[in-house]
Amino acid sequence: MQPDTPKRILENLTGAVLTFDTGLRLTSINPAGEILFETSAKKIIGHTLGELLPHSGQTAQVLQQTLASRHPFTARSVRLRLPGRRRITVDCTVTPLAENGEALLVELTQVDRLLRLARDEGLIERQAANRAVIRGLAHEIKNPLGGLRGAAQLLERELGDPALMEYTRIIIHEADRLRALVDRMTGPIQPLKKERVNIHEVLELIARLMLVEVPSGLVIERRYDPSLPELLGDRDQLIQAVLNIVRNAVEAMERKGRIKLRTRVERSFTIRHKRHRLVLCVDVEDDGPGVPAELREHIFYPMVTGKPTGTGLGLSIAQDIIIKHGGLIGCESRPKQTVFTLYLPLETNHGQA
Ligand SMILES: Nc1ncnc2c1ncn2[C@@H]1O[C@H](COP(=O)(O)OP(=O)(O)OP(=O)(O)O)[C@@H](O)[C@H]1O
Ligand SMILES: [Mg+2]
């Protein structure tokens, strides 16, 4: 083993590793820990546990117990509150050490985002199977529909009586309507036209559009991370995906309420079994009544709607588009706080799904 191997291993671990002295002061933290705490090692080494984790009474107790008993300790799904009010769920392992004044080794693995996405990923697999059935069905509907429409047109030419032409017009009109519906159900089939996209420009365009559609009663708050790099994607399709989500939010709030648009990056994030170094996240939050409980597991399926006049296609199309960008849409919903999050990998060479 090279002398610096342990250090390199520590630096490349995806779990956060922290060491504390007997006074529960931080003595070291690896890069994954810096990412979790959103700070640099320099700033927090020497801080006490209480400073690192406000409201950490219970955690401090566990660490003290481990120090005293010298028995390793593991706890699953521990809720922690980080400075800045961020809440996370972690699996936590505490191991007593007795070297160089370092007394405790603490490993933290964030699990909440993994849990949430894993659930969404199961859904994606089912949705992919569904889409295959729908595509097949769409093909079977469109072929005879074309024949039907053509025959009605020929018939129309033969008809001398304008009163009878009314019937052929209805056939043609309804055939066109059905075809448009089938096209929407199968989602945008055009391949992605990738270009550099500034996601904030996309969000601003949508915000302006919504404020024109709903001139009063709607407040749109923005919290953008200005340091975000540009994304390689299909601008028009991304606009459509975000617009479908924002429009749902406006409809859910019955056009009165507050929408928050947030952007941020996540580092070292796994989507559909692939780990990405950098992922752009866009949150669309509304303070409406929340997704109806009976629909929660199904909203990304086509034709699932809670609205009397909805077609139930908006979210399935949005999800399709984001999957084609190598990403995923997740949703967390409760009354007064529904958040749809678009996860978009920032690598330039992501494959098409
Ligand atoms: N922000 C939200 N708050 C509450 N419910 C939501 C929200 N977004 C979506 N939903 C629920 O999910 C359902 C599916 O949404 P989706 O956009 O797929 O279809 P739709 O809005 O009903 O119809 P379409 O978008 O095709 O016009 C909605 O009918 C609604 O019940
Ligand atoms: Mg919709």
Short mmCIF file of N, CA, C and O in Angstrom, two decimals, residues 176-288:
data_model
loop_
_atom_site.label_atom_id
_atom_site.label_comp_id
_atom_site.label_asym_id
_atom_site.label_seq_id
_atom_site.Cartn_x
_atom_site.Cartn_y
_atom_site.Cartn_z
N ASP A 176 -59.34 13.54 -36.44
CA ASP A 176 -58.19 14.41 -36.16
C ASP A 176 -57.99 14.57 -34.65
O ASP A 176 -56.86 14.59 -34.16
N ARG A 177 -59.11 14.68 -33.93
CA ARG A 177 -59.02 14.86 -32.48
C ARG A 177 -58.42 13.62 -31.82
O ARG A 177 -57.54 13.72 -30.96
N LEU A 178 -58.85 12.47 -32.27
CA LEU A 178 -58.35 11.21 -31.71
C LEU A 178 -56.86 11.05 -32.01
O LEU A 178 -56.08 10.63 -31.17
N ARG A 179 -56.48 11.44 -33.22
CA ARG A 179 -55.09 11.32 -33.61
C ARG A 179 -54.21 12.23 -32.73
O ARG A 179 -53.14 11.84 -32.28
N ALA A 180 -54.70 13.46 -32.49
CA ALA A 180 -53.94 14.40 -31.66
C ALA A 180 -53.81 13.85 -30.24
O ALA A 180 -52.76 13.95 -29.61
N LEU A 181 -54.89 13.22 -29.75
CA LEU A 181 -54.86 12.66 -28.39
C LEU A 181 -53.82 11.53 -28.32
O LEU A 181 -53.00 11.47 -27.40
N VAL A 182 -53.85 10.66 -29.32
CA VAL A 182 -52.91 9.54 -29.34
C VAL A 182 -51.47 10.06 -29.41
O VAL A 182 -50.58 9.58 -28.72
N ASP A 183 -51.27 11.11 -30.21
CA ASP A 183 -49.93 11.69 -30.31
C ASP A 183 -49.46 12.24 -28.96
O ASP A 183 -48.32 12.07 -28.56
N ARG A 184 -50.38 12.90 -28.24
CA ARG A 184 -50.01 13.46 -26.93
C ARG A 184 -49.72 12.34 -25.94
O ARG A 184 -48.82 12.45 -25.11
N MET A 185 -50.49 11.25 -26.05
CA MET A 185 -50.30 10.14 -25.11
C MET A 185 -48.93 9.51 -25.25
O MET A 185 -48.34 9.06 -24.28
N THR A 186 -48.44 9.46 -26.47
CA THR A 186 -47.15 8.80 -26.65
C THR A 186 -46.00 9.76 -26.36
O THR A 186 -44.85 9.36 -26.35
N GLY A 187 -46.32 11.02 -26.09
CA GLY A 187 -45.30 11.99 -25.70
C GLY A 187 -44.53 12.49 -26.90
O GLY A 187 -44.72 12.01 -28.02
N PRO A 188 -43.62 13.47 -26.66
CA PRO A 188 -42.87 14.01 -27.79
C PRO A 188 -41.92 12.94 -28.32
O PRO A 188 -41.16 12.36 -27.54
N ILE A 189 -42.05 12.62 -29.59
CA ILE A 189 -41.20 11.55 -30.09
C ILE A 189 -39.97 12.08 -30.82
O ILE A 189 -39.10 11.32 -31.19
N GLN A 190 -39.92 13.43 -30.97
CA GLN A 190 -38.75 13.97 -31.63
C GLN A 190 -37.53 13.68 -30.77
O GLN A 190 -37.59 13.78 -29.55
N PRO A 191 -36.39 13.35 -31.43
CA PRO A 191 -35.16 13.20 -30.64
C PRO A 191 -34.77 14.55 -30.04
O PRO A 191 -35.22 15.61 -30.53
N LEU A 192 -33.96 14.52 -28.99
CA LEU A 192 -33.57 15.77 -28.35
C LEU A 192 -32.69 16.59 -29.29
O LEU A 192 -31.79 16.05 -29.92
N LYS A 193 -33.00 17.89 -29.39
CA LYS A 193 -32.09 18.79 -30.12
C LYS A 193 -31.27 19.50 -29.05
O LYS A 193 -31.72 20.46 -28.44
N LYS A 194 -30.08 18.97 -28.81
CA LYS A 194 -29.34 19.48 -27.65
C LYS A 194 -28.58 20.76 -27.96
O LYS A 194 -27.98 20.90 -29.01
N GLU A 195 -28.67 21.68 -27.02
CA GLU A 195 -27.91 22.92 -27.10
C GLU A 195 -27.60 23.35 -25.68
O GLU A 195 -28.08 22.75 -24.72
N ARG A 196 -26.82 24.41 -25.54
CA ARG A 196 -26.55 24.91 -24.19
C ARG A 196 -27.78 25.64 -23.70
O ARG A 196 -28.29 26.52 -24.37
N VAL A 197 -28.27 25.26 -22.53
CA VAL A 197 -29.49 25.87 -22.01
C VAL A 197 -29.20 26.49 -20.65
O VAL A 197 -28.61 25.85 -19.78
N ASN A 198 -29.61 27.73 -20.50
CA ASN A 198 -29.54 28.39 -19.21
C ASN A 198 -30.87 28.15 -18.51
O ASN A 198 -31.90 28.68 -18.91
N ILE A 199 -30.87 27.33 -17.47
CA ILE A 199 -32.12 26.91 -16.85
C ILE A 199 -32.87 28.11 -16.25
O ILE A 199 -34.10 28.15 -16.21
N HIS A 200 -32.12 29.12 -15.80
CA HIS A 200 -32.78 30.30 -15.21
C HIS A 200 -33.55 31.09 -16.27
O HIS A 200 -34.61 31.64 -16.00
N GLU A 201 -33.00 31.08 -17.47
CA GLU A 201 -33.70 31.77 -18.55
C GLU A 201 -35.02 31.05 -18.85
O GLU A 201 -36.06 31.67 -19.05
N VAL A 202 -34.98 29.71 -18.83
CA VAL A 202 -36.18 28.89 -19.04
C VAL A 202 -37.21 29.19 -17.95
O VAL A 202 -38.40 29.42 -18.21
N LEU A 203 -36.75 29.23 -16.69
CA LEU A 203 -37.67 29.45 -15.56
C LEU A 203 -38.27 30.86 -15.63
O LEU A 203 -39.46 31.05 -15.35
N GLU A 204 -37.45 31.84 -16.01
CA GLU A 204 -37.96 33.21 -16.10
C GLU A 204 -39.03 33.32 -17.19
O GLU A 204 -40.04 34.00 -17.02
N LEU A 205 -38.81 32.64 -18.30
CA LEU A 205 -39.77 32.65 -19.40
C LEU A 205 -41.11 32.10 -18.91
O LEU A 205 -42.18 32.67 -19.15
N ILE A 206 -41.05 30.99 -18.17
CA ILE A 206 -42.27 30.35 -17.68
C ILE A 206 -42.95 31.24 -16.63
O ILE A 206 -44.18 31.38 -16.63
N ALA A 207 -42.14 31.85 -15.76
CA ALA A 207 -42.72 32.74 -14.73
C ALA A 207 -43.48 33.88 -15.41
O ALA A 207 -44.61 34.21 -15.03
N ARG A 208 -42.86 34.47 -16.43
CA ARG A 208 -43.52 35.59 -17.13
C ARG A 208 -44.82 35.13 -17.76
O ARG A 208 -45.86 35.78 -17.66
N LEU A 209 -44.76 33.95 -18.40
CA LEU A 209 -45.93 33.41 -19.07
C LEU A 209 -47.08 33.19 -18.07
O LEU A 209 -48.23 33.55 -18.32
N MET A 210 -46.75 32.62 -16.92
CA MET A 210 -47.79 32.33 -15.92
C MET A 210 -48.39 33.63 -15.39
O MET A 210 -49.59 33.71 -15.15
N LEU A 211 -47.55 34.66 -15.20
CA LEU A 211 -48.06 35.92 -14.66
C LEU A 211 -48.94 36.64 -15.69
O LEU A 211 -49.81 37.42 -15.32
N VAL A 212 -48.72 36.35 -16.97
CA VAL A 212 -49.61 36.91 -17.99
C VAL A 212 -50.94 36.14 -17.97
O VAL A 212 -52.02 36.72 -18.00
N GLU A 213 -50.85 34.81 -17.86
CA GLU A 213 -52.07 33.98 -17.83
C GLU A 213 -52.90 34.25 -16.58
O GLU A 213 -54.12 34.20 -16.60
N VAL A 214 -52.20 34.46 -15.46
CA VAL A 214 -52.89 34.68 -14.18
C VAL A 214 -52.41 36.01 -13.61
O VAL A 214 -51.48 36.06 -12.81
N PRO A 215 -53.04 37.12 -14.04
CA PRO A 215 -52.48 38.42 -13.70
C PRO A 215 -52.63 38.81 -12.22
O PRO A 215 -51.91 39.67 -11.75
N SER A 216 -53.57 38.20 -11.48
CA SER A 216 -53.64 38.59 -10.07
C SER A 216 -53.81 37.36 -9.20
O SER A 216 -54.37 36.34 -9.63
N GLY A 217 -53.30 37.45 -7.98
CA GLY A 217 -53.47 36.36 -7.02
C GLY A 217 -52.31 35.38 -6.99
O GLY A 217 -52.21 34.56 -6.10
N LEU A 218 -51.42 35.47 -7.99
CA LEU A 218 -50.31 34.52 -8.06
C LEU A 218 -49.00 35.24 -7.73
O LEU A 218 -48.69 36.27 -8.30
N VAL A 219 -48.25 34.66 -6.77
CA VAL A 219 -46.93 35.22 -6.44
C VAL A 219 -45.89 34.18 -6.82
O VAL A 219 -46.03 33.01 -6.46
N ILE A 220 -44.88 34.60 -7.57
CA ILE A 220 -43.81 33.65 -7.93
C ILE A 220 -42.52 34.12 -7.28
O ILE A 220 -42.04 35.22 -7.56
N GLU A 221 -41.99 33.29 -6.39
CA GLU A 221 -40.73 33.61 -5.71
C GLU A 221 -39.62 32.85 -6.38
O GLU A 221 -39.79 31.69 -6.73
N ARG A 222 -38.47 33.48 -6.54
CA ARG A 222 -37.34 32.77 -7.14
C ARG A 222 -36.21 32.69 -6.15
O ARG A 222 -35.90 33.68 -5.49
N ARG A 223 -35.58 31.53 -6.06
CA ARG A 223 -34.34 31.41 -5.30
C ARG A 223 -33.38 30.62 -6.17
O ARG A 223 -33.39 29.39 -6.17
N TYR A 224 -32.60 31.36 -6.96
CA TYR A 224 -31.71 30.70 -7.92
C TYR A 224 -30.29 30.66 -7.39
O TYR A 224 -29.85 31.59 -6.73
N ASP A 225 -29.59 29.60 -7.73
CA ASP A 225 -28.16 29.53 -7.45
C ASP A 225 -27.45 30.10 -8.68
O ASP A 225 -27.39 29.46 -9.72
N PRO A 226 -26.90 31.33 -8.56
CA PRO A 226 -26.37 31.99 -9.76
C PRO A 226 -25.11 31.32 -10.30
O PRO A 226 -24.71 31.59 -11.42
N SER A 227 -24.50 30.43 -9.51
CA SER A 227 -23.25 29.83 -9.99
C SER A 227 -23.48 28.58 -10.84
O SER A 227 -22.54 27.93 -11.27
N LEU A 228 -24.75 28.23 -11.11
CA LEU A 228 -25.03 27.02 -11.89
C LEU A 228 -24.47 27.10 -13.29
O LEU A 228 -24.66 28.09 -13.97
N PRO A 229 -23.82 26.02 -13.74
CA PRO A 229 -23.36 26.03 -15.13
C PRO A 229 -24.53 25.80 -16.09
O PRO A 229 -25.61 25.42 -15.64
N GLU A 230 -24.29 26.02 -17.38
CA GLU A 230 -25.35 25.75 -18.35
C GLU A 230 -25.52 24.25 -18.51
O GLU A 230 -24.64 23.47 -18.19
N LEU A 231 -26.69 23.89 -19.04
CA LEU A 231 -27.04 22.49 -19.16
C LEU A 231 -27.07 22.16 -20.64
O LEU A 231 -27.43 23.01 -21.46
N LEU A 232 -26.72 20.92 -20.99
CA LEU A 232 -26.82 20.52 -22.38
C LEU A 232 -28.16 19.81 -22.55
O LEU A 232 -28.34 18.73 -22.00
N GLY A 233 -29.10 20.43 -23.25
CA GLY A 233 -30.41 19.80 -23.36
C GLY A 233 -31.25 20.42 -24.46
O GLY A 233 -30.79 21.31 -25.18
N ASP A 234 -32.48 19.91 -24.59
CA ASP A 234 -33.39 20.42 -25.61
C ASP A 234 -34.25 21.50 -24.97
O ASP A 234 -35.13 21.22 -24.15
N ARG A 235 -33.98 22.75 -25.35
CA ARG A 235 -34.61 23.89 -24.67
C ARG A 235 -36.13 23.81 -24.73
O ARG A 235 -36.81 23.95 -23.72
N ASP A 236 -36.67 23.56 -25.93
CA ASP A 236 -38.13 23.56 -26.08
C ASP A 236 -38.78 22.47 -25.24
O ASP A 236 -39.80 22.68 -24.61
N GLN A 237 -38.16 21.29 -25.25
CA GLN A 237 -38.75 20.19 -24.48
C GLN A 237 -38.62 20.44 -22.98
O GLN A 237 -39.53 20.10 -22.21
N LEU A 238 -37.52 21.06 -22.57
CA LEU A 238 -37.37 21.39 -21.14
C LEU A 238 -38.42 22.42 -20.72
O LEU A 238 -39.01 22.33 -19.64
N ILE A 239 -38.68 23.39 -21.60
CA ILE A 239 -39.72 24.38 -21.31
C ILE A 239 -41.05 23.66 -21.12
O ILE A 239 -41.78 23.91 -20.16
N GLN A 240 -41.34 22.73 -22.01
CA GLN A 240 -42.62 22.02 -21.91
C GLN A 240 -42.73 21.23 -20.60
O GLN A 240 -43.76 21.28 -19.92
N ALA A 241 -41.63 20.57 -20.21
CA ALA A 241 -41.65 19.77 -18.97
C ALA A 241 -41.91 20.66 -17.75
O ALA A 241 -42.79 20.38 -16.93
N VAL A 242 -41.16 21.76 -17.65
CA VAL A 242 -41.32 22.63 -16.47
C VAL A 242 -42.69 23.31 -16.50
O VAL A 242 -43.35 23.45 -15.47
N LEU A 243 -43.11 23.69 -17.70
CA LEU A 243 -44.40 24.37 -17.82
C LEU A 243 -45.54 23.46 -17.35
O LEU A 243 -46.46 23.89 -16.65
N ASN A 244 -45.48 22.18 -17.72
CA ASN A 244 -46.53 21.23 -17.28
C ASN A 244 -46.61 21.19 -15.76
O ASN A 244 -47.69 21.11 -15.18
N ILE A 245 -45.44 21.23 -15.11
CA ILE A 245 -45.41 21.14 -13.64
C ILE A 245 -45.91 22.45 -13.00
O ILE A 245 -46.71 22.43 -12.08
N VAL A 246 -45.45 23.57 -13.56
CA VAL A 246 -45.86 24.86 -12.99
C VAL A 246 -47.37 25.07 -13.21
O VAL A 246 -48.09 25.53 -12.33
N ARG A 247 -47.84 24.65 -14.37
CA ARG A 247 -49.27 24.81 -14.66
C ARG A 247 -50.11 23.97 -13.68
O ARG A 247 -51.12 24.43 -13.18
N ASN A 248 -49.65 22.76 -13.39
CA ASN A 248 -50.35 21.93 -12.39
C ASN A 248 -50.41 22.65 -11.05
O ASN A 248 -51.43 22.61 -10.36
N ALA A 249 -49.28 23.28 -10.67
CA ALA A 249 -49.23 23.98 -9.38
C ALA A 249 -50.27 25.10 -9.36
O ALA A 249 -51.03 25.25 -8.40
N VAL A 250 -50.31 25.85 -10.45
CA VAL A 250 -51.27 26.97 -10.53
C VAL A 250 -52.70 26.44 -10.46
O VAL A 250 -53.54 26.97 -9.74
N GLU A 251 -52.95 25.34 -11.17
CA GLU A 251 -54.30 24.77 -11.17
C GLU A 251 -54.67 24.23 -9.77
O GLU A 251 -55.78 24.41 -9.30
N ALA A 252 -53.69 23.59 -9.11
CA ALA A 252 -53.96 23.02 -7.78
C ALA A 252 -54.30 24.12 -6.78
O ALA A 252 -55.13 23.94 -5.90
N MET A 253 -53.66 25.28 -6.93
CA MET A 253 -53.90 26.39 -5.98
C MET A 253 -55.11 27.22 -6.38
O MET A 253 -55.38 28.24 -5.78
N GLU A 254 -55.81 26.73 -7.42
CA GLU A 254 -56.94 27.47 -7.98
C GLU A 254 -56.55 28.92 -8.28
O GLU A 254 -57.25 29.86 -7.93
N ARG A 255 -55.39 29.07 -8.86
CA ARG A 255 -54.85 30.32 -9.38
C ARG A 255 -54.57 31.38 -8.31
O ARG A 255 -54.34 32.53 -8.63
N LYS A 256 -54.60 30.97 -7.04
CA LYS A 256 -54.29 31.93 -5.97
C LYS A 256 -53.28 31.30 -5.03
O LYS A 256 -53.58 30.27 -4.41
N GLY A 257 -52.09 31.89 -4.92
CA GLY A 257 -51.13 31.33 -3.98
C GLY A 257 -49.71 31.67 -4.37
O GLY A 257 -49.47 32.55 -5.20
N ARG A 258 -48.77 30.93 -3.75
CA ARG A 258 -47.36 31.27 -3.89
C ARG A 258 -46.63 30.07 -4.50
O ARG A 258 -46.75 28.95 -4.01
N ILE A 259 -45.89 30.35 -5.57
CA ILE A 259 -45.06 29.30 -6.18
C ILE A 259 -43.61 29.67 -5.94
O ILE A 259 -43.22 30.84 -6.11
N LYS A 260 -42.82 28.71 -5.51
CA LYS A 260 -41.38 28.98 -5.34
C LYS A 260 -40.61 28.20 -6.38
O LYS A 260 -40.81 26.99 -6.51
N LEU A 261 -39.75 28.89 -7.09
CA LEU A 261 -38.86 28.24 -8.06
C LEU A 261 -37.45 28.29 -7.48
O LEU A 261 -36.96 29.37 -7.18
N ARG A 262 -36.85 27.13 -7.27
CA ARG A 262 -35.51 27.08 -6.67
C ARG A 262 -34.57 26.29 -7.55
O ARG A 262 -34.98 25.30 -8.16
N THR A 263 -33.32 26.70 -7.62
CA THR A 263 -32.32 25.88 -8.32
C THR A 263 -31.13 25.66 -7.39
O THR A 263 -30.84 26.48 -6.54
N ARG A 264 -30.49 24.52 -7.55
CA ARG A 264 -29.30 24.20 -6.74
C ARG A 264 -28.59 23.04 -7.41
O ARG A 264 -29.11 22.46 -8.37
N VAL A 265 -27.39 22.71 -6.94
CA VAL A 265 -26.74 21.49 -7.46
C VAL A 265 -26.61 20.48 -6.33
O VAL A 265 -26.51 20.83 -5.16
N GLU A 266 -26.65 19.21 -6.69
CA GLU A 266 -26.32 18.13 -5.77
C GLU A 266 -25.08 17.48 -6.32
O GLU A 266 -24.94 17.33 -7.54
N ARG A 267 -24.17 17.11 -5.43
CA ARG A 267 -22.96 16.44 -5.86
C ARG A 267 -23.06 14.95 -5.58
O ARG A 267 -23.72 14.56 -4.62
N SER A 268 -22.42 14.16 -6.43
CA SER A 268 -22.35 12.72 -6.20
C SER A 268 -23.74 12.13 -5.95
O SER A 268 -24.07 11.71 -4.86
N PHE A 269 -24.54 12.13 -6.96
CA PHE A 269 -25.95 11.80 -6.82
C PHE A 269 -26.31 10.68 -7.79
O PHE A 269 -25.90 10.70 -8.95
N THR A 270 -27.04 9.68 -7.30
CA THR A 270 -27.34 8.51 -8.15
C THR A 270 -28.75 8.61 -8.72
O THR A 270 -29.71 8.80 -7.99
N ILE A 271 -28.85 8.51 -10.03
CA ILE A 271 -30.15 8.47 -10.69
C ILE A 271 -30.20 7.23 -11.56
O ILE A 271 -29.33 7.03 -12.41
N ARG A 272 -31.19 6.42 -11.37
CA ARG A 272 -31.36 5.20 -12.15
C ARG A 272 -30.05 4.42 -12.23
O ARG A 272 -29.55 4.14 -13.31
N HIS A 273 -29.52 4.12 -11.07
CA HIS A 273 -28.33 3.28 -10.92
C HIS A 273 -27.05 3.90 -11.48
O HIS A 273 -26.03 3.25 -11.56
N LYS A 274 -27.10 5.16 -11.90
CA LYS A 274 -25.87 5.76 -12.43
C LYS A 274 -25.48 6.92 -11.53
O LYS A 274 -26.33 7.76 -11.21
N ARG A 275 -24.21 6.92 -11.11
CA ARG A 275 -23.79 8.00 -10.23
C ARG A 275 -23.30 9.19 -11.06
O ARG A 275 -22.54 9.02 -11.99
N HIS A 276 -23.79 10.39 -10.70
CA HIS A 276 -23.38 11.59 -11.42
C HIS A 276 -22.61 12.49 -10.47
O HIS A 276 -22.99 12.65 -9.32
N ARG A 277 -21.58 13.11 -11.01
CA ARG A 277 -20.76 14.00 -10.18
C ARG A 277 -21.56 15.24 -9.80
O ARG A 277 -21.55 15.70 -8.69
N LEU A 278 -22.28 15.78 -10.78
CA LEU A 278 -23.03 17.02 -10.55
C LEU A 278 -24.43 16.88 -11.13
O LEU A 278 -24.59 16.47 -12.27
N VAL A 279 -25.42 17.21 -10.32
CA VAL A 279 -26.80 17.15 -10.81
C VAL A 279 -27.48 18.48 -10.52
O VAL A 279 -27.39 19.00 -9.41
N LEU A 280 -28.11 19.03 -11.54
CA LEU A 280 -28.85 20.27 -11.36
C LEU A 280 -30.25 19.93 -10.84
O LEU A 280 -30.90 19.04 -11.38
N CYS A 281 -30.68 20.62 -9.80
CA CYS A 281 -32.02 20.36 -9.25
C CYS A 281 -32.87 21.61 -9.38
O CYS A 281 -32.43 22.71 -9.06
N VAL A 282 -34.08 21.42 -9.88
CA VAL A 282 -35.03 22.52 -9.97
C VAL A 282 -36.24 22.12 -9.13
O VAL A 282 -36.87 21.10 -9.40
N ASP A 283 -36.54 22.90 -8.10
CA ASP A 283 -37.74 22.65 -7.29
C ASP A 283 -38.85 23.59 -7.72
O ASP A 283 -38.62 24.79 -7.90
N VAL A 284 -40.04 23.02 -7.90
CA VAL A 284 -41.24 23.84 -8.11
C VAL A 284 -42.15 23.55 -6.93
O VAL A 284 -42.66 22.45 -6.79
N GLU A 285 -42.28 24.55 -6.05
CA GLU A 285 -43.06 24.33 -4.82
C GLU A 285 -44.32 25.17 -4.85
O GLU A 285 -44.30 26.30 -5.30
N ASP A 286 -45.45 24.58 -4.40
CA ASP A 286 -46.67 25.38 -4.28
C ASP A 286 -47.30 25.16 -2.91
O ASP A 286 -47.00 24.19 -2.23
N ASP A 287 -48.15 26.10 -2.51
CA ASP A 287 -48.78 25.98 -1.20
C ASP A 287 -50.25 25.62 -1.34
O ASP A 287 -51.09 26.00 -0.53
N GLY A 288 -50.54 24.83 -2.36
CA GLY A 288 -51.91 24.36 -2.60
C GLY A 288 -52.25 23.17 -1.70
O GLY A 288 -51.51 22.85 -0.76
#
